[in-house]
Each structure stands twice: as C-alpha cells, then as structure tokens.
Tab-separated table of C-alpha atoms in Angstrom:
chain	number	residue	atom	x	y	z
A	44	SER	CA	106.821	82.563	107.844
A	45	GLN	CA	106.679	80.241	104.836
A	46	GLN	CA	103.205	79.150	103.926
A	47	GLY	CA	104.211	76.671	101.265
A	48	GLU	CA	106.947	74.077	101.285
A	49	GLU	CA	108.231	72.392	98.152
A	50	ASP	CA	109.515	68.858	97.989
A	51	PRO	CA	112.063	67.739	96.963
A	52	GLN	CA	114.507	70.602	97.511
A	53	ALA	CA	116.479	69.441	94.477
A	54	LEU	CA	115.730	67.130	91.573
A	55	SER	CA	118.049	65.890	88.865
A	56	ILE	CA	116.717	64.090	85.773
A	57	GLN	CA	117.589	63.351	82.143
A	58	GLU	CA	116.041	65.092	79.166
A	59	GLY	CA	112.832	63.417	78.119
A	60	GLU	CA	111.924	62.269	81.625
A	61	ASN	CA	109.042	63.671	83.629
A	62	ALA	CA	109.651	65.884	86.663
A	63	THR	CA	107.262	66.032	89.597
A	64	MET	CA	107.451	68.610	92.347
A	65	ASN	CA	105.193	68.834	95.358
A	66	CYS	CA	104.016	71.685	97.507
A	67	SER	CA	102.390	71.497	100.910
A	68	TYR	CA	100.815	74.436	102.679
A	69	LYS	CA	99.412	75.145	106.098
A	70	THR	CA	96.210	77.176	105.943
A	71	SER	CA	93.222	77.326	103.636
A	72	ILE	CA	93.838	79.060	100.338
A	73	ASN	CA	91.997	80.943	97.632
A	74	ASN	CA	94.446	79.904	94.948
A	75	LEU	CA	97.871	78.344	94.476
A	76	GLN	CA	100.363	79.431	91.843
A	77	TRP	CA	103.563	78.000	90.415
A	78	TYR	CA	106.499	80.101	89.260
A	79	ARG	CA	109.842	79.380	87.622
A	80	GLN	CA	113.075	81.272	88.247
A	81	ASN	CA	116.183	80.961	86.124
A	82	SER	CA	119.474	81.569	87.904
A	83	GLY	CA	118.792	84.625	90.058
A	84	ARG	CA	116.514	86.362	87.576
A	85	GLY	CA	112.897	87.355	88.034
A	86	LEU	CA	110.170	84.793	88.528
A	87	VAL	CA	107.934	83.722	85.670
A	88	HIS	CA	104.302	82.857	86.349
A	89	LEU	CA	103.463	79.365	85.094
A	90	ILE	CA	99.980	78.486	86.236
A	91	LEU	CA	97.292	79.449	88.759
A	92	ILE	CA	94.840	76.918	90.188
A	93	ARG	CA	91.893	78.011	92.307
A	94	SER	CA	90.746	76.246	95.436
A	95	ASN	CA	87.663	74.844	93.681
A	96	GLU	CA	89.747	73.293	90.874
A	97	ARG	CA	91.461	69.915	91.077
A	98	GLU	CA	93.624	69.857	87.982
A	99	LYS	CA	94.891	72.261	85.383
A	100	HIS	CA	97.030	71.915	82.267
A	101	SER	CA	99.213	74.308	80.346
A	102	GLY	CA	101.332	72.878	77.554
A	103	ARG	CA	103.708	70.326	79.145
A	104	LEU	CA	102.658	71.389	82.646
A	105	ARG	CA	100.050	69.656	84.755
A	106	VAL	CA	99.107	70.944	88.194
A	107	THR	CA	96.912	69.170	90.703
A	108	LEU	CA	95.460	70.521	93.910
A	109	ASP	CA	94.177	68.517	96.863
A	110	THR	CA	92.711	70.934	99.384
A	111	SER	CA	91.884	68.137	101.839
A	112	LYS	CA	95.583	67.275	102.065
A	113	LYS	CA	96.683	70.896	101.613
A	114	SER	CA	99.012	69.905	98.819
A	115	SER	CA	99.686	70.508	95.152
A	116	SER	CA	101.934	68.932	92.572
A	117	LEU	CA	103.532	70.251	89.412
A	118	LEU	CA	104.335	67.753	86.675
A	119	ILE	CA	106.557	68.720	83.765
A	120	THR	CA	106.372	66.128	81.026
A	121	ALA	CA	109.152	65.349	78.541
A	122	SER	CA	111.629	67.667	80.297
A	123	ARG	CA	114.163	69.679	78.322
A	124	ALA	CA	117.490	71.167	79.362
A	125	ALA	CA	115.808	74.578	79.147
A	126	ASP	CA	113.502	73.551	82.013
A	127	THR	CA	116.489	73.737	84.356
A	128	ALA	CA	115.430	76.317	86.957
A	129	SER	CA	114.015	76.728	90.444
A	130	TYR	CA	110.291	76.196	90.807
A	131	PHE	CA	108.250	77.877	93.501
A	132	CYS	CA	104.737	77.405	94.708
A	133	ALA	CA	102.938	80.435	96.076
A	134	THR	CA	99.664	80.649	97.912
A	135	ASP	CA	96.995	83.274	98.248
A	136	ALA	CA	96.069	82.169	101.728
A	137	ALA	CA	93.084	83.254	103.720
A	138	GLY	CA	94.026	86.103	106.025
A	139	TYR	CA	97.373	86.869	104.410
A	140	SER	CA	96.242	89.306	101.667
A	141	THR	CA	99.407	88.626	99.731
A	142	LEU	CA	101.186	85.942	97.773
A	143	THR	CA	103.415	83.819	100.012
A	144	PHE	CA	106.197	81.734	98.477
A	145	GLY	CA	107.857	78.489	99.416
A	146	LYS	CA	111.620	78.007	99.237
A	147	GLY	CA	111.503	76.217	95.917
A	148	THR	CA	112.670	73.078	94.166
A	149	MET	CA	115.844	73.253	92.090
A	150	LEU	CA	115.391	71.205	88.940
A	151	LEU	CA	118.385	70.149	86.844
A	152	VAL	CA	117.660	68.569	83.484
A	153	SER	CA	120.727	67.017	81.866
A	154	PRO	CA	121.010	66.523	78.110
B	285	LYS	CA	103.662	94.788	75.781
B	286	ALA	CA	106.543	95.992	77.934
B	287	GLY	CA	107.323	93.938	81.007
B	288	VAL	CA	108.126	95.035	84.521
B	289	THR	CA	111.216	97.213	84.602
B	290	GLN	CA	113.443	97.423	87.643
B	291	THR	CA	116.357	99.793	87.948
B	292	PRO	CA	119.157	99.623	88.652
B	293	ARG	CA	120.087	95.964	87.998
B	294	TYR	CA	123.043	96.003	90.354
B	295	LEU	CA	124.046	98.153	93.296
B	296	ILE	CA	126.954	98.138	95.695
B	297	LYS	CA	126.538	100.233	98.819
B	298	THR	CA	128.373	100.723	102.075
B	299	ARG	CA	126.901	100.002	105.487
B	300	GLY	CA	124.999	102.983	106.828
B	301	GLN	CA	124.119	104.385	103.421
B	302	GLN	CA	120.634	104.464	101.979
B	303	VAL	CA	119.368	103.178	98.655
B	304	THR	CA	116.350	103.714	96.411
B	305	LEU	CA	115.133	101.078	93.988
B	306	SER	CA	112.635	101.705	91.206
B	307	CYS	CA	109.972	99.571	89.582
B	308	SER	CA	107.778	100.350	86.583
B	309	PRO	CA	104.863	97.913	86.341
B	310	ILE	CA	103.067	96.663	83.276
B	311	SER	CA	100.831	99.321	81.816
B	312	GLY	CA	97.383	99.063	83.364
B	313	HIS	CA	98.527	97.173	86.443
B	314	ARG	CA	97.749	99.090	89.614
B	315	SER	CA	99.321	96.733	92.135
B	316	VAL	CA	103.038	96.573	92.826
B	317	SER	CA	104.474	94.156	95.378
B	318	TRP	CA	108.054	94.032	96.591
B	319	TYR	CA	109.944	90.949	97.726
B	320	GLN	CA	113.376	90.334	99.168
B	321	GLN	CA	115.082	87.117	98.112
B	322	THR	CA	118.042	85.633	99.974
B	323	PRO	CA	119.477	82.097	99.938
B	324	GLY	CA	118.647	81.585	103.595
B	325	GLN	CA	115.173	83.085	103.881
B	326	GLY	CA	113.877	82.659	100.356
B	327	LEU	CA	111.294	85.123	99.078
B	328	GLN	CA	110.064	87.415	101.805
B	329	PHE	CA	107.200	89.843	101.243
B	330	LEU	CA	108.058	93.479	101.898
B	331	PHE	CA	104.956	95.484	100.965
B	332	GLU	CA	102.261	95.979	98.387
B	333	TYR	CA	100.966	99.198	96.883
B	334	PHE	CA	97.704	99.650	95.043
B	335	SER	CA	96.629	102.973	93.563
B	336	GLU	CA	99.271	104.863	95.571
B	337	THR	CA	98.228	103.303	98.900
B	338	GLN	CA	100.205	100.780	100.890
B	339	ARG	CA	97.769	97.947	101.255
B	340	ASN	CA	99.883	95.393	103.070
B	341	LYS	CA	103.255	95.214	104.764
B	342	GLY	CA	105.540	92.352	105.653
B	343	ASN	CA	107.586	91.843	108.776
B	344	PHE	CA	110.500	94.138	108.020
B	345	PRO	CA	111.938	96.989	110.105
B	346	GLY	CA	110.941	100.597	109.477
B	347	ARG	CA	114.204	101.138	107.559
B	348	PHE	CA	112.367	99.606	104.618
B	349	SER	CA	109.824	101.918	103.071
B	350	GLY	CA	108.152	102.458	99.770
B	351	ARG	CA	105.757	104.530	97.784
B	352	GLN	CA	103.766	104.449	94.608
B	353	PHE	CA	103.167	107.283	92.207
B	354	SER	CA	100.053	108.178	90.241
B	355	ASN	CA	101.433	106.404	87.159
B	356	SER	CA	101.775	103.214	89.275
B	357	ARG	CA	105.552	103.342	89.261
B	358	SER	CA	106.896	102.373	92.655
B	359	GLU	CA	110.053	102.975	94.637
B	360	MET	CA	111.405	101.292	97.700
B	361	ASN	CA	113.935	102.817	100.020
B	362	VAL	CA	116.231	101.191	102.524
B	363	SER	CA	117.938	103.485	104.994
B	364	THR	CA	120.930	102.792	107.224
B	365	LEU	CA	121.954	99.748	105.228
B	366	GLU	CA	123.172	96.644	107.033
B	367	LEU	CA	125.204	93.740	105.661
B	368	GLY	CA	122.124	91.532	105.996
B	369	ASP	CA	120.239	93.696	103.521
B	370	SER	CA	122.310	92.204	100.708
B	371	ALA	CA	119.750	90.438	98.560
B	372	LEU	CA	117.901	90.304	95.287
B	373	TYR	CA	114.961	92.712	95.456
B	374	LEU	CA	112.099	91.804	93.186
B	375	CYS	CA	109.046	93.764	92.305
B	376	ALA	CA	105.928	92.247	90.837
B	377	SER	CA	102.959	93.862	89.182
B	378	SER	CA	99.445	92.569	88.838
B	379	LEU	CA	95.962	93.815	88.077
B	380	ALA	CA	94.391	93.163	91.452
B	381	GLY	CA	97.277	92.306	93.766
B	382	GLN	CA	96.902	90.495	97.081
B	383	GLY	CA	97.672	87.222	95.341
B	384	ILE	CA	94.315	87.186	93.590
B	385	ASP	CA	95.833	86.939	90.117
B	386	GLY	CA	99.194	85.979	88.659
B	387	TYR	CA	102.130	88.283	89.242
B	388	THR	CA	104.582	89.504	86.605
B	389	PHE	CA	108.042	89.969	88.062
B	390	GLY	CA	110.851	92.246	87.036
B	391	SER	CA	114.410	90.945	86.704
B	392	GLY	CA	115.295	92.310	90.104
B	393	THR	CA	117.891	94.585	91.647
B	394	ARG	CA	120.891	92.821	93.142
B	395	LEU	CA	121.972	94.853	96.176
B	396	THR	CA	125.316	94.171	97.810
B	397	VAL	CA	126.141	95.928	101.076
B	398	VAL	CA	129.818	96.022	102.001
C-alpha cells in the first residue's frame, strides 16, 4: 500500500514561477525523501529530511517537514523548463524497513 | 564514479516465458533494492538484498525472485510471465538500505510481455 500521497497529481506553471508539491503520509517516519523522474527513466535523489528536522535547502529546492501533520512540501523556486518531470516523495516509515513511494506529482514547466 | 547499471534496457517476452534482469550497484554499496513501476500501481517494492541476503520482500507472488552475488551485483528473475508483469523494473543501490539513506537508481529495464 502507498505510504505517501503527493498533491497535486499534476501541476503546470511558467518558467520563472515557483512550484510547490505536497506529500502526506500515514505512519511515523524516520526520514522522508524526494526524488525526480524524467520521462520513464530512473529516479534521481533530490533531498532527504530526517524526522527531527523541519526544513532543508538544496540549491533551488526547499523541503519542509511537519511530523505533527504527517506532511511535507517541496518548493522549487524560479522553475526552468528542465525541471519538467515527475516528483515523488518516499518515506522510511517505522516498521516498513524499506523506502515506500507515493504516486508522484507531474510537473510541467512551460518556457 | 560509475552509476547503477541495469541490463538489458528493453525486453520483449511472451507469456509463460521467464526473464532475468541484472543490476550492478555503485561500488561500495552493499544494498540493492528492486521496484516495479506501472502507471496504475506506481512504484511497488519487490525486495531488498544486503550482503547477499534478502533482507525484505514486498507483496509479490513467488514467481518473482532475486539474488545478490558477493560483488553486490544483483539479479531478479520472473518466471511464467503474465501480461500484467509488463512494467519498468528499477533497481536502486545504497550504502545501508532499508530507506535509511538516499537511493541511487539505475535507468531501469522496460519489460513488455506479449
């Protein structure tokens, strides 16, 4: 079963705009990770945030984690056409002993 | 450093046949996890190997099996293929596995069962 659920399922924006994607999960976690996938290729690890962290940055990416609401958000600032991809959250949930993925958000950035 | 290598990239098989997929992890990574990705079900965990031992298994039938060799390379096998096995199969390597650290994925093997 899916542990994480991304919202929205699809997002379409213009270059230069910010993109925000959300992830909700069901059980307590040790960490939450975000991945990007371009058109049926392998996934690329973007960022990992641990359960005792509230915010993390990496370049144009900002991830927040609210364990009380069991949710996370990924913000991509100043989006580029090259950011067009599917974005997945994945959780290392207590009792699962593996990384469990959501179904992803498809982001389309138009020039 | 070299990334995760999956072979072959594409496969077309007939129902009832069997298939073997290969994954070479990043040098030094001892954990290899396998996932099946389909449009309907998303990414589903198949199994994880660490130092040649299967450490965890997803909810897939016994037709799906795997192994890991002493050099950490891993193979997965699907026997008696069904149409529903058509999917992108992804392997991921990591240092510790079990979701503790970030995974590095290969480009995947696209399996089509006809």
